[in-house]
mmCIF file of C-alpha atoms and ligand atoms in Angstrom:
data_model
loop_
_atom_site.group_PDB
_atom_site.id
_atom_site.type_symbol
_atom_site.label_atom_id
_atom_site.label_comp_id
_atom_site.label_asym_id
_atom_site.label_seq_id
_atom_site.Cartn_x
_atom_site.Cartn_y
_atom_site.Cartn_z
ATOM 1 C CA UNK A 536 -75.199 -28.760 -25.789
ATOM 2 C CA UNK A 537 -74.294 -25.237 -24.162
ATOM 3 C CA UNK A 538 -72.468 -22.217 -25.373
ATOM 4 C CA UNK A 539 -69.378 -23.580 -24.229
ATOM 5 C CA UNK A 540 -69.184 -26.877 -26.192
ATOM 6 C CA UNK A 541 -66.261 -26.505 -27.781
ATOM 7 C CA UNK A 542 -63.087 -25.632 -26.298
ATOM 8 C CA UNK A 543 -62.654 -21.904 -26.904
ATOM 9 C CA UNK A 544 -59.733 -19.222 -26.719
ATOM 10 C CA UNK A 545 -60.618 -16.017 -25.861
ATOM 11 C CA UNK A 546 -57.505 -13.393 -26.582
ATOM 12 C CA UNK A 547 -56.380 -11.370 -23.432
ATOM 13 C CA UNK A 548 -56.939 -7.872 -23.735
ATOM 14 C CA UNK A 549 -54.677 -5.637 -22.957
ATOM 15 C CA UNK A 550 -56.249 -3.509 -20.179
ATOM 16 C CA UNK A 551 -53.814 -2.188 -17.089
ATOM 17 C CA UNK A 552 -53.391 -5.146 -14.888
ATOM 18 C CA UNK A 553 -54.739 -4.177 -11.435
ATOM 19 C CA UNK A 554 -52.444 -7.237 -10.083
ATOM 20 C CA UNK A 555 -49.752 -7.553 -11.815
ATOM 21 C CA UNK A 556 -48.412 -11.099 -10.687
ATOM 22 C CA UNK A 557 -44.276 -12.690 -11.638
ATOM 23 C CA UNK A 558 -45.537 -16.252 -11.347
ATOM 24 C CA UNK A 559 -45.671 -18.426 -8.320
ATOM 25 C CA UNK A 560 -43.552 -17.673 -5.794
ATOM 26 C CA UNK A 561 -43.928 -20.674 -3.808
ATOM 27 C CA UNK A 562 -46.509 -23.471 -3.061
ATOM 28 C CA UNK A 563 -47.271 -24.800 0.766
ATOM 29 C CA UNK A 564 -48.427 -27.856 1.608
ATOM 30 C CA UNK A 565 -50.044 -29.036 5.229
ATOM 31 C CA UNK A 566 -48.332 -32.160 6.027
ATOM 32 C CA UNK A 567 -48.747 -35.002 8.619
ATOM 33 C CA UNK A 568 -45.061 -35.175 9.023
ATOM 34 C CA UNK A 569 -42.667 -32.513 7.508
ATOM 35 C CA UNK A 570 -39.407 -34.397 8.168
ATOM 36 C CA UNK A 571 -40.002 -36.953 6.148
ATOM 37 C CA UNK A 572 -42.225 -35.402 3.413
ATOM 38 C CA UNK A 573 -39.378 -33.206 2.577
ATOM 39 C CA UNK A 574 -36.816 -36.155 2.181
ATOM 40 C CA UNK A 575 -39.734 -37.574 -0.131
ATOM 41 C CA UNK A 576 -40.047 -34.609 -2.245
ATOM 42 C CA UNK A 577 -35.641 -34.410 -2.779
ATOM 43 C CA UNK A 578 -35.746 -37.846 -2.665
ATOM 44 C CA UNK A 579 -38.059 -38.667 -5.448
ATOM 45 C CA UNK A 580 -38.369 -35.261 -7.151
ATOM 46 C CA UNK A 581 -34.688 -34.348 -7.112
ATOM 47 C CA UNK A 582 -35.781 -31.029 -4.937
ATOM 48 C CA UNK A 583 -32.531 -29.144 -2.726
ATOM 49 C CA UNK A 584 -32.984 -28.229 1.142
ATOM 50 C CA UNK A 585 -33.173 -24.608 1.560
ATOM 51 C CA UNK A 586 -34.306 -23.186 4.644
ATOM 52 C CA UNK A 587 -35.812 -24.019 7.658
ATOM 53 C CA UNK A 588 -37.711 -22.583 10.728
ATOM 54 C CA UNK A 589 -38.766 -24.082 13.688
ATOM 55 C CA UNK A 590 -38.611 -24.052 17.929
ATOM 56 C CA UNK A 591 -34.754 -23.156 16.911
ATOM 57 C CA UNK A 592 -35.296 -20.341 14.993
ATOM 58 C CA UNK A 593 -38.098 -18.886 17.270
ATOM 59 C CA UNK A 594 -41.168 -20.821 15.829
ATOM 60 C CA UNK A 595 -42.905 -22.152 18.810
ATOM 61 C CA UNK A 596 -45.930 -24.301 17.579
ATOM 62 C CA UNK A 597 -44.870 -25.657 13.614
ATOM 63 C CA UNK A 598 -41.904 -26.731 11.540
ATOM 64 C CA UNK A 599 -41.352 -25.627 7.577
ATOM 65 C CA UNK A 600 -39.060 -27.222 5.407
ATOM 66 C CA UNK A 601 -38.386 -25.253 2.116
ATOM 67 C CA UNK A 602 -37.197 -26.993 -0.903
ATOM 68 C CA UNK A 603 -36.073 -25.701 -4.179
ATOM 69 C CA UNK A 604 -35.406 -26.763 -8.011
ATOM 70 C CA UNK A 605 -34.776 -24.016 -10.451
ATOM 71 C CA UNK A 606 -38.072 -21.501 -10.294
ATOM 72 C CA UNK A 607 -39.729 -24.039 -8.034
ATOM 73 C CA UNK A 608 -39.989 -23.840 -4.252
ATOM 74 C CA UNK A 609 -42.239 -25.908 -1.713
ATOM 75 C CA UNK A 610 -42.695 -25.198 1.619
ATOM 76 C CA UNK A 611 -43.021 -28.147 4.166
ATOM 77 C CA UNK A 612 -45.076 -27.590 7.390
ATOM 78 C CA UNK A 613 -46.033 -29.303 10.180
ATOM 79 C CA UNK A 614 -47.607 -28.676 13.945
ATOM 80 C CA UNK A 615 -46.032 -29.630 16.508
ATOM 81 C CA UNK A 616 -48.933 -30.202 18.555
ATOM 82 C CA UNK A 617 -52.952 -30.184 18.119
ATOM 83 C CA UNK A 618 -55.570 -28.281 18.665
ATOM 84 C CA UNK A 619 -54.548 -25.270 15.771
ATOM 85 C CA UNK A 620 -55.143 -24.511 12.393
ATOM 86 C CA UNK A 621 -52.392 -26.412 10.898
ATOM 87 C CA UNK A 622 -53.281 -29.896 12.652
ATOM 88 C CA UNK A 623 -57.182 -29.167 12.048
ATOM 89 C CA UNK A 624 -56.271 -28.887 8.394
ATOM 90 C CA UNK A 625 -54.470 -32.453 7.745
ATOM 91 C CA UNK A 626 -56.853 -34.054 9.976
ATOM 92 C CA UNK A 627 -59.830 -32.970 7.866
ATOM 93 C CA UNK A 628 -57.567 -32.911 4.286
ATOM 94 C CA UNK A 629 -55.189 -35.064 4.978
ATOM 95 C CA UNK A 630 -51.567 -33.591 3.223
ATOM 96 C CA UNK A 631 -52.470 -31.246 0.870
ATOM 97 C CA UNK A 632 -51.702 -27.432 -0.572
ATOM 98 C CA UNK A 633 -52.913 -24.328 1.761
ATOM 99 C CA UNK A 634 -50.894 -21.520 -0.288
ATOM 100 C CA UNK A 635 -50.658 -20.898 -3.528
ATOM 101 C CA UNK A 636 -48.049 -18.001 -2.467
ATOM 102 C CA UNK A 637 -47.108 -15.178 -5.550
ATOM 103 C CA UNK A 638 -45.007 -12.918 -6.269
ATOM 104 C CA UNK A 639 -45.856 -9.439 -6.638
ATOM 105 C CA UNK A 640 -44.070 -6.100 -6.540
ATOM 106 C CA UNK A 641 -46.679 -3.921 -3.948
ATOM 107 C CA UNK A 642 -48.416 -6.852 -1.709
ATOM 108 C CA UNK A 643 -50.137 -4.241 -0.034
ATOM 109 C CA UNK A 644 -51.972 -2.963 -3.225
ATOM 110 C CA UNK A 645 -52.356 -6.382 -3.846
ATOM 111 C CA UNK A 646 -54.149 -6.831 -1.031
ATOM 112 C CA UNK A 647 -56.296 -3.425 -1.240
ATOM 113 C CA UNK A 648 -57.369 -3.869 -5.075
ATOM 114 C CA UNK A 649 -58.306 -7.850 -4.133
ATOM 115 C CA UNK A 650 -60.221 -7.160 -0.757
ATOM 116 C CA UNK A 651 -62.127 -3.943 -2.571
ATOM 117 C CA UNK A 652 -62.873 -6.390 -5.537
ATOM 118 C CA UNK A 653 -64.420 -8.648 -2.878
ATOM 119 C CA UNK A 654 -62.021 -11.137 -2.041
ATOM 120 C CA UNK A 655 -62.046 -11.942 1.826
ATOM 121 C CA UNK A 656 -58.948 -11.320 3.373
ATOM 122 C CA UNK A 657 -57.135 -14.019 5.263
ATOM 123 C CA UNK A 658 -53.978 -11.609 6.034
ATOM 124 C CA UNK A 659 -53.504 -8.049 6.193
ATOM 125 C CA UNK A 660 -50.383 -6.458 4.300
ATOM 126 C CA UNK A 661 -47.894 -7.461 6.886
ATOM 127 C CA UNK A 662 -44.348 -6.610 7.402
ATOM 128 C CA UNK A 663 -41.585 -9.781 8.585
ATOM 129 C CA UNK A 664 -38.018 -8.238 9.131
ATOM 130 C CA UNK A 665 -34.464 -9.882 9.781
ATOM 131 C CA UNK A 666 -31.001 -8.951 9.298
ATOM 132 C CA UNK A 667 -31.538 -9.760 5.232
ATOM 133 C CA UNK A 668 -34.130 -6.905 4.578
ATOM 134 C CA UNK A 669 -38.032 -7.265 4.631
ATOM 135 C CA UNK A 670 -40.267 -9.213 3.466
ATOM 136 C CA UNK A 671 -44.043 -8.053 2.875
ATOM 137 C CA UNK A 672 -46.825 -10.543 2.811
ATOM 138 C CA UNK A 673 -50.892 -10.241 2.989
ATOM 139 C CA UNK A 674 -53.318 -12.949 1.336
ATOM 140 C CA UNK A 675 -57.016 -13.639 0.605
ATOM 141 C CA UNK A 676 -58.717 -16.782 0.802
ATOM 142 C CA UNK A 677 -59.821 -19.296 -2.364
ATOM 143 C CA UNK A 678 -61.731 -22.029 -2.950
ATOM 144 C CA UNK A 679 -62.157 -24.310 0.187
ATOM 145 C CA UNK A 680 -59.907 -23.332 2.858
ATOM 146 C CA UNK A 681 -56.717 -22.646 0.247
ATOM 147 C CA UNK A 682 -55.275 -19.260 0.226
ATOM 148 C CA UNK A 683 -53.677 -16.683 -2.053
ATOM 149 C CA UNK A 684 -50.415 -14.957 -0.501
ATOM 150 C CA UNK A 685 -48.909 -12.364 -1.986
ATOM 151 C CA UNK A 686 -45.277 -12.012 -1.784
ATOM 152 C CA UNK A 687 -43.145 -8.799 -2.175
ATOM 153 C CA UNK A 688 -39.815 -9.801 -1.630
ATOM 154 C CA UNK A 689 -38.114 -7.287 -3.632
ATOM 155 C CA UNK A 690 -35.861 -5.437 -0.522
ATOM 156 C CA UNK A 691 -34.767 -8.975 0.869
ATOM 157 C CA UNK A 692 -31.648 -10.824 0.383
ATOM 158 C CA UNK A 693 -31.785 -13.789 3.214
ATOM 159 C CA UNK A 694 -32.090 -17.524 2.130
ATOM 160 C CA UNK A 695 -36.399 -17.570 1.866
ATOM 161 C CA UNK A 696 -38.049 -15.331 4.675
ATOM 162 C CA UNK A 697 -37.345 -13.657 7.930
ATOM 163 C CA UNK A 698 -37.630 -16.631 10.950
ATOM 164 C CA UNK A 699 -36.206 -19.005 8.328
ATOM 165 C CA UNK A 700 -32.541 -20.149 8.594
ATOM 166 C CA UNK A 701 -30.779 -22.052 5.703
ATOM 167 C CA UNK A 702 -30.796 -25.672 5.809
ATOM 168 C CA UNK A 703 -27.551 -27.489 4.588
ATOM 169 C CA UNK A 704 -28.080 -31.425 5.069
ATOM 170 C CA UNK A 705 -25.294 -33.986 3.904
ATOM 171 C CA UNK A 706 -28.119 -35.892 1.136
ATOM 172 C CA UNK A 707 -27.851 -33.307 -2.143
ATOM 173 C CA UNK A 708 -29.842 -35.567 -5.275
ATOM 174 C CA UNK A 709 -29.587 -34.658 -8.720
ATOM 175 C CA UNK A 710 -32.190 -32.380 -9.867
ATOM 176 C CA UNK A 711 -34.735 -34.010 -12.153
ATOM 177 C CA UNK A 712 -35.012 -31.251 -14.135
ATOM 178 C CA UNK A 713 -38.137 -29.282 -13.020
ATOM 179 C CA UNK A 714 -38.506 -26.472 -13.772
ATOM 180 C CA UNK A 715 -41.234 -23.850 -12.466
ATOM 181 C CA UNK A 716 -44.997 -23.971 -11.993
ATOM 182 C CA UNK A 717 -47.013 -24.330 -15.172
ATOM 183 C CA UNK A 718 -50.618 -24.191 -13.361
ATOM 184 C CA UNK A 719 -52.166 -25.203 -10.547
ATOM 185 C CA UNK A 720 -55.616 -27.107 -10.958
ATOM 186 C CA UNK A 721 -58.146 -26.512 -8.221
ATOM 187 C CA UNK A 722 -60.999 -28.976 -7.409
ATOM 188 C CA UNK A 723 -64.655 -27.675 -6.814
ATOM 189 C CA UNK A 724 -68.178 -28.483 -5.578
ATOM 190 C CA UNK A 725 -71.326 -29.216 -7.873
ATOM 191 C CA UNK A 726 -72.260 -25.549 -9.513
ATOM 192 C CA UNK A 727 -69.030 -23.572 -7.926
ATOM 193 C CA UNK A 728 -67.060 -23.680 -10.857
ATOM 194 C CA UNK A 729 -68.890 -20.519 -12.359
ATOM 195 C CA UNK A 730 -68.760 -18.596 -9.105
ATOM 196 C CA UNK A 731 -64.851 -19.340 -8.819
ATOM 197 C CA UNK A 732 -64.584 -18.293 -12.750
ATOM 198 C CA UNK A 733 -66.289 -14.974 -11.431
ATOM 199 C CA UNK A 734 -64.212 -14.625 -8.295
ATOM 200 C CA UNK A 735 -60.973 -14.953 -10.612
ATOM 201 C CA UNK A 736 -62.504 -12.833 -12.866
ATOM 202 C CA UNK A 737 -63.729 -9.922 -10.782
ATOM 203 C CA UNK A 738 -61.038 -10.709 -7.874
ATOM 204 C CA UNK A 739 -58.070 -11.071 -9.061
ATOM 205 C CA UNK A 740 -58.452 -9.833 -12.582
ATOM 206 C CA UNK A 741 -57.761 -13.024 -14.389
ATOM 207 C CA UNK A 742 -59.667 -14.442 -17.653
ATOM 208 C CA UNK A 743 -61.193 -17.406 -18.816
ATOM 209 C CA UNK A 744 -58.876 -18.383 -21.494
ATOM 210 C CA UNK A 745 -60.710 -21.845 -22.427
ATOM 211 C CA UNK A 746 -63.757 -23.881 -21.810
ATOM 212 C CA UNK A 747 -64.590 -27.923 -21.106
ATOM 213 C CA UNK A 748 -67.837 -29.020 -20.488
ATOM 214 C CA UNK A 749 -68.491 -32.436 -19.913
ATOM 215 C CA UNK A 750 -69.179 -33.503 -23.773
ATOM 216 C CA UNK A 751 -65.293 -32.528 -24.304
ATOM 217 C CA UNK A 752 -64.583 -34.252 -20.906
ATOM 218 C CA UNK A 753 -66.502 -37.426 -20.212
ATOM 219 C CA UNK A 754 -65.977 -41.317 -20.929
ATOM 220 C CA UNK A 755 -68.610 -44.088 -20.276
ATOM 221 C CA UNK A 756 -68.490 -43.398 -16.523
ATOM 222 C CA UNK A 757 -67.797 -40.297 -15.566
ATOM 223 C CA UNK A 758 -67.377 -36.438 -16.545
ATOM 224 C CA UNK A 759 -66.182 -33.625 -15.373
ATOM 225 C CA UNK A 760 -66.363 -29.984 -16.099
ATOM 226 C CA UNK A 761 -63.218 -27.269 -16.306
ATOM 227 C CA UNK A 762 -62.381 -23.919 -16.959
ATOM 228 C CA UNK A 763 -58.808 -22.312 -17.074
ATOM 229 C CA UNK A 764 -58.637 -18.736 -15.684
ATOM 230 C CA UNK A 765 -55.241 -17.108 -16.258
ATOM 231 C CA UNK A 766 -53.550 -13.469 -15.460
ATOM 232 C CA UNK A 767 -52.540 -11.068 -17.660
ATOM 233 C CA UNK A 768 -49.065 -11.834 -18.309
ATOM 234 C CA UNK A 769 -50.287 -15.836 -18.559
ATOM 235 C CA UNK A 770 -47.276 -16.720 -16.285
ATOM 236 C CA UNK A 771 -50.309 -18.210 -13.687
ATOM 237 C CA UNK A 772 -52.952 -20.321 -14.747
ATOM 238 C CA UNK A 773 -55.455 -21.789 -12.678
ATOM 239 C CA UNK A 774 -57.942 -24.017 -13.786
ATOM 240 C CA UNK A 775 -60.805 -24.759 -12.091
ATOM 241 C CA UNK A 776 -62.747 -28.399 -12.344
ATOM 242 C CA UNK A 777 -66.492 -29.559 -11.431
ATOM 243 C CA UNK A 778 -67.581 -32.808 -10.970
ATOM 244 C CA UNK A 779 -70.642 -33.336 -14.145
ATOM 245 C CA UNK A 780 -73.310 -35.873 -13.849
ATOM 246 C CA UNK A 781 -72.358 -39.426 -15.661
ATOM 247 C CA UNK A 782 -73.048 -43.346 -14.149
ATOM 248 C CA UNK A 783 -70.608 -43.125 -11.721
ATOM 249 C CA UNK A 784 -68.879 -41.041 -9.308
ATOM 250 C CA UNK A 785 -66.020 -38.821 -11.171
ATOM 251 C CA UNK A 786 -62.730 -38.771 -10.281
ATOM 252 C CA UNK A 787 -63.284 -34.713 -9.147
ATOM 253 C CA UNK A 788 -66.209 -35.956 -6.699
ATOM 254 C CA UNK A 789 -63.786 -38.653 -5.187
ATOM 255 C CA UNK A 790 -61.201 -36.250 -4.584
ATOM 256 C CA UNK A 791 -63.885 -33.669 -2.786
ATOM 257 C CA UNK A 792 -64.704 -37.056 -0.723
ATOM 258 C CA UNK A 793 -61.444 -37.834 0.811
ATOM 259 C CA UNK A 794 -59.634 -34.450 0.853
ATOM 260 C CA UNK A 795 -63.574 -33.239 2.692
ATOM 261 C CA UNK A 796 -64.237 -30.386 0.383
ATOM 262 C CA UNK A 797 -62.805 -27.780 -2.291
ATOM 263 C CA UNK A 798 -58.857 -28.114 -3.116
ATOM 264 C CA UNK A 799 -55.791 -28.129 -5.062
ATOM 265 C CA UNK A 800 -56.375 -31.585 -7.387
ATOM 266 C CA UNK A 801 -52.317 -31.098 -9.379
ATOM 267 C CA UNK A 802 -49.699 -28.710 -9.451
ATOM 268 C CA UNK A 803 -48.392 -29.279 -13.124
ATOM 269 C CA UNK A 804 -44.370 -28.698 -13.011
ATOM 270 C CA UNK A 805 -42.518 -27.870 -16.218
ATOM 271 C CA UNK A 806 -39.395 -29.434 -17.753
ATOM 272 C CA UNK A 807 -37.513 -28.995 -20.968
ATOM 273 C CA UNK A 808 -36.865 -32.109 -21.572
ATOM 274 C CA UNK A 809 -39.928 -34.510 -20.260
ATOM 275 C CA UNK A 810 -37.907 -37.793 -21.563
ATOM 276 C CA UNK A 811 -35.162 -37.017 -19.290
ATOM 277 C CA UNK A 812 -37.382 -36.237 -16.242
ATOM 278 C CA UNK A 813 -39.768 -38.933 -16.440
ATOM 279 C CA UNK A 814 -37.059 -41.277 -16.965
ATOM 280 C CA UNK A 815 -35.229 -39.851 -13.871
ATOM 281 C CA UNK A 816 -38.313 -39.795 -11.693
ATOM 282 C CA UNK A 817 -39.591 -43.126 -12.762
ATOM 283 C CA UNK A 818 -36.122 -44.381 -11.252
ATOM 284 C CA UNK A 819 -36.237 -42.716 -8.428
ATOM 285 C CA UNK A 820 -39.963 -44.743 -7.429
ATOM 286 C CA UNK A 821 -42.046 -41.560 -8.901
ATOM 287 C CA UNK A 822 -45.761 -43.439 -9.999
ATOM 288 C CA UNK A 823 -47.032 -42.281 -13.065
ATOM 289 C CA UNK A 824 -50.876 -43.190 -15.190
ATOM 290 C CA UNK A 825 -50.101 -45.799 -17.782
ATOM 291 C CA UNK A 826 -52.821 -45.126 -20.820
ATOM 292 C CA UNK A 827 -53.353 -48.236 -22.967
ATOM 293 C CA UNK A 828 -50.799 -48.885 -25.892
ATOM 294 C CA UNK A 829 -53.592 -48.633 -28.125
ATOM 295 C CA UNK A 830 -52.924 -44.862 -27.261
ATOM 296 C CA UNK A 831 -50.066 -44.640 -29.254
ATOM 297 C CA UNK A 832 -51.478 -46.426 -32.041
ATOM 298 C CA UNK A 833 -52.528 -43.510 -33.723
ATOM 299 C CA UNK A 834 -51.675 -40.816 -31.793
ATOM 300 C CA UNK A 835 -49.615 -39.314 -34.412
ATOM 301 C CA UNK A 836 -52.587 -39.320 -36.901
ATOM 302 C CA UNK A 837 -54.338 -36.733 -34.616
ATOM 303 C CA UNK A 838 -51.482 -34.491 -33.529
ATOM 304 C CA UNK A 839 -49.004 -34.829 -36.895
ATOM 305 C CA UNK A 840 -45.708 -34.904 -36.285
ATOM 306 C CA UNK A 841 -43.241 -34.042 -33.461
ATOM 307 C CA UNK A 842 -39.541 -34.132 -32.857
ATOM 308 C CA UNK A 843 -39.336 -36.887 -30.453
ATOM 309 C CA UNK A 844 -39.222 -40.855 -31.249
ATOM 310 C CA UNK A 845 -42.352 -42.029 -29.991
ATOM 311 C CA UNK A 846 -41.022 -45.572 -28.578
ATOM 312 C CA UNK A 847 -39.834 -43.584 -25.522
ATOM 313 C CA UNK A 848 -42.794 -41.890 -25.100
ATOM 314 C CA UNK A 849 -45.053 -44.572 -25.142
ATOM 315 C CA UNK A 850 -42.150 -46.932 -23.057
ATOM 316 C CA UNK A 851 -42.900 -43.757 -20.611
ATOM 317 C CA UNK A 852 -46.378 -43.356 -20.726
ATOM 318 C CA UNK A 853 -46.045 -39.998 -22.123
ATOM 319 C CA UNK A 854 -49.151 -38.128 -23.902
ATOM 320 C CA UNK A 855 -49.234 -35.628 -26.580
ATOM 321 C CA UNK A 856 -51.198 -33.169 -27.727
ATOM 322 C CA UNK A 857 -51.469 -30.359 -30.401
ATOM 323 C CA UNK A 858 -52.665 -26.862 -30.727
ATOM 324 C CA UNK A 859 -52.849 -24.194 -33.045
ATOM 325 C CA UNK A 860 -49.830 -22.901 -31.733
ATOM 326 C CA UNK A 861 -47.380 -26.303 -31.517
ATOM 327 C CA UNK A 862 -47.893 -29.371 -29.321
ATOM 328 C CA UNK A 863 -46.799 -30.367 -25.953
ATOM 329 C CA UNK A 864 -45.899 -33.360 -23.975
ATOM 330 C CA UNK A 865 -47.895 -34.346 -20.448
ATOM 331 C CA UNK A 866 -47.585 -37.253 -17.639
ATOM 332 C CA UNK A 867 -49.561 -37.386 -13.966
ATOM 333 C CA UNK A 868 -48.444 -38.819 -11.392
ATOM 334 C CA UNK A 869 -50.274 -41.370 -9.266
ATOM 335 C CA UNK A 870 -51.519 -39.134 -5.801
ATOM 336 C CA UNK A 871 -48.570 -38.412 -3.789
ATOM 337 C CA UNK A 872 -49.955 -39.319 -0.237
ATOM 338 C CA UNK A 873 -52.332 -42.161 0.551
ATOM 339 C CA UNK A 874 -55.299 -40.231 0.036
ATOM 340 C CA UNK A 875 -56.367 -40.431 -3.670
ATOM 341 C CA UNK A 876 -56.098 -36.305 -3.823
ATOM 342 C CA UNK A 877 -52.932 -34.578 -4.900
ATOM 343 C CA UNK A 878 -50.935 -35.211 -7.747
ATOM 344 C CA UNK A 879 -48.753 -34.084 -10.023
ATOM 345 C CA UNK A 880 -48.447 -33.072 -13.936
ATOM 346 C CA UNK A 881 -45.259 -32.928 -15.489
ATOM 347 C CA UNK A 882 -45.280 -30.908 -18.713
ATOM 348 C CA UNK A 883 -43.280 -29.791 -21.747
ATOM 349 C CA UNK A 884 -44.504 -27.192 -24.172
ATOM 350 C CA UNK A 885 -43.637 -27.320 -27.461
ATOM 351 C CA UNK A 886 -45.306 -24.278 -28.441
ATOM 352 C CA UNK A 887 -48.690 -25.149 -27.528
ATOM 353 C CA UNK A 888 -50.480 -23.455 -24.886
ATOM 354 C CA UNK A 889 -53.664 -25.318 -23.854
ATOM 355 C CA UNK A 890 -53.841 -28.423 -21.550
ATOM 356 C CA UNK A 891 -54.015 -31.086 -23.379
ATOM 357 C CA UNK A 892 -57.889 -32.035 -24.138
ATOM 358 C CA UNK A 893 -56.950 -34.484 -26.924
ATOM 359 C CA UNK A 894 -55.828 -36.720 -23.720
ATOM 360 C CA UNK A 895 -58.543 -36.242 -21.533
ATOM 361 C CA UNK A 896 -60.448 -39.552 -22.703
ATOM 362 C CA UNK A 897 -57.452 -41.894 -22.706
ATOM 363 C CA UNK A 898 -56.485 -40.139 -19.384
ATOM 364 C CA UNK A 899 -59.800 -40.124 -17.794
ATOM 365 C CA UNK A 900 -60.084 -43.419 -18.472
ATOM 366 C CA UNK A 901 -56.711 -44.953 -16.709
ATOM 367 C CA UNK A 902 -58.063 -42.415 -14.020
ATOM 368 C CA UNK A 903 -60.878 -44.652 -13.657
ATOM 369 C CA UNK A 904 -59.279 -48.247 -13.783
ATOM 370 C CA UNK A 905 -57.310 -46.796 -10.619
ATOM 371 C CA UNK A 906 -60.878 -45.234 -8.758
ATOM 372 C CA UNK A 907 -62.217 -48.837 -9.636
ATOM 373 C CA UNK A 908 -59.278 -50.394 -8.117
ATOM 374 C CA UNK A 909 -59.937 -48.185 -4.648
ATOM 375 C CA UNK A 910 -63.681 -49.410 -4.577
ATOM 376 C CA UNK A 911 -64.463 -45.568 -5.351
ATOM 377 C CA UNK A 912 -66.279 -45.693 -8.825
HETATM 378 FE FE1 FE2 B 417 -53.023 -29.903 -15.787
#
């Protein structure tokens, strides 16, 4: 058993923030096929077209879709031919997320207190202009071949960026209700979780605000190994997972197999009302983990009581989970391309702040029963 058995909070100090971050200020994914990924994501997600950029609007060799619900914005992109960045990275991931883009008031002090910390740049402070102002972005690589941007987009008033041009399309869905980024789970190699804690740590200026090791996470198969490293303010919250040694192959070590190396594993979404948006996304085709309805049993001997009935919760496949501070309410979605890498979590805090560790053995386990039925356990 090490130090870090149990699950541990560590209070946030209240030192001057060297990057002072406003959240997320958009998340990019590398896709295959941009056109149609960003139909899926309005589609099934209830996301709104936004902006565009491509040959027409002076972008030569990609296309970006941007999508938006409340606080949350994706960005679509796709080559248009091979033999670049872009195309190298879907061949080798498949779809998956490059930028896990911020928002920041001074990206070019950003940038100078990250790169002096030791983070490697990936862009210098650099200045994009249109008829809407200016927007000001630099960035420094993460884990794998991901990448932080910071974005200062304080003196621009356009649609989403300079070279972007809004995109009005005749098929408007519903929202589902999602509201923002909650925290973004990245997937590393055996013994890199400790040097990411360090580079969030020392980097960016982030803490370790709680602990799994595999005796918190495991079931008869597998294990895994996580910690959560969070900013100052706590509005971003990155946890970082390592595959741990059990019979079989973890899920963490199947997703560094088919996505070929370190990435982002879930981008957990928040809603206020998670009965509302699971039912809504569930219509709409959205595949979610089904735990056992032995689950719900006597789930509400270990986390007392809550405010919802729990027959649509367990008709939903809903988990719970309680804190010190309250409880809160968490589904994942089944991977959202054919790969068995990215996924989502949609959550709803009900004052609790962790990440739901009572669930990790009921959710680990339906985890598996999927890996088994790939042939990849
Ligand atoms: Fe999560």
């Amino acid at each position: 058993m090490s130090a870090t058995t149990t699950a541990s909070q560590t209070p946030i100090n209240a030192v001057p923030d060297f990057l002072p971050l406003h959240g997320t200020d958009y998340v990019e994914f590398y896709v295959g096929n941009a056109k149609q990924a960003a139909h899926f994501y309005k589609a099934a997600f209830g996301f709104q077209s936004l902006a565009y950029a491509g040959p027409e609007t002076g972008m030569k060799d990609k296309v970006s879709y941007v999508i938006r619900q409340n606080k949350l914005t994706f960005v679509l992109t796709t080559p248009l031919r091979p033999g670049n960045e872009i195309a190298d990275h879907i061949l080798k991931h498949g779809d998956g997320v490059k930028y896990l883009a911020l928002k920041v008031d001074d990206a070019r002090d950003a940038w100078k207190q990250t790169t002096a910390r030791g983070g490697k740049s990936y862009q210098e402070p650099t200045v994009l202009n249109d008829d809407q102002g200016e927007v000001i972005v630099s960035g420094i690589h993460t884990y794998g071949e991901t990448v932080h941007l910071f974005i200062e987009r304080k003196n621009y008033n356009g649609v989403f960026m300079p070279g972007f041009r809004e995109w009005k399309t005749n098929y408007n869905p519903p929202p589902a209700g999602l509201e923002y980024v909650d925290h973004c789970v990245g997937n590393v190699g055996w013994n890199q979780m400790n040097p990411w804690v360090k580079f969030y740590e020392e980097v960016m200026g982030f803490k370790n605000i709680l602990s799994f090791d595999d005796n918190d996470i495991s079931t008869e198969y597998s294990a895994l190994m996580s910690k959560v490293m969070s900013n100052g303010n706590g509005y971003v919250k990155f946890p970082i997972n390592e595959p741990a040694e059990g019979k079989k192959k973890s899920q963490v070590e199947e997703y560094l197999d088919f996505y070929n190396g370190e990435g982002v594993q879930h981008v957990a979404i928040a809603t206020n009302n998670i009965v509302e948006t699971v039912t809504d996304l569930q219509s709409r085709g959205v595949d979610f983990l089904k735990v056992p309805a032995s689950y719900y049993a006597d789930v509400l001997d270990r986390v007392g009581k809550i405010e919802e009935d729990l027959a649509p919760l367990q008709e939903l496949g809903i988990l719970i989970d309680r804190d010190e501070e309250g409880y809160l309410l968490q589904i994942f979605s089944k991977p959202l391309q054919d790969r068995p890498t990215l996924f989502f979590e949609i959550i709803q805090r009900k004052g609790a702040k962790s990440f739901g560790k009572g669930n990790f053995k009921a959710l680990f386990e339906a985890l598996e029963r999927e890996q088994d039925a790939r042939g990849n356990l």
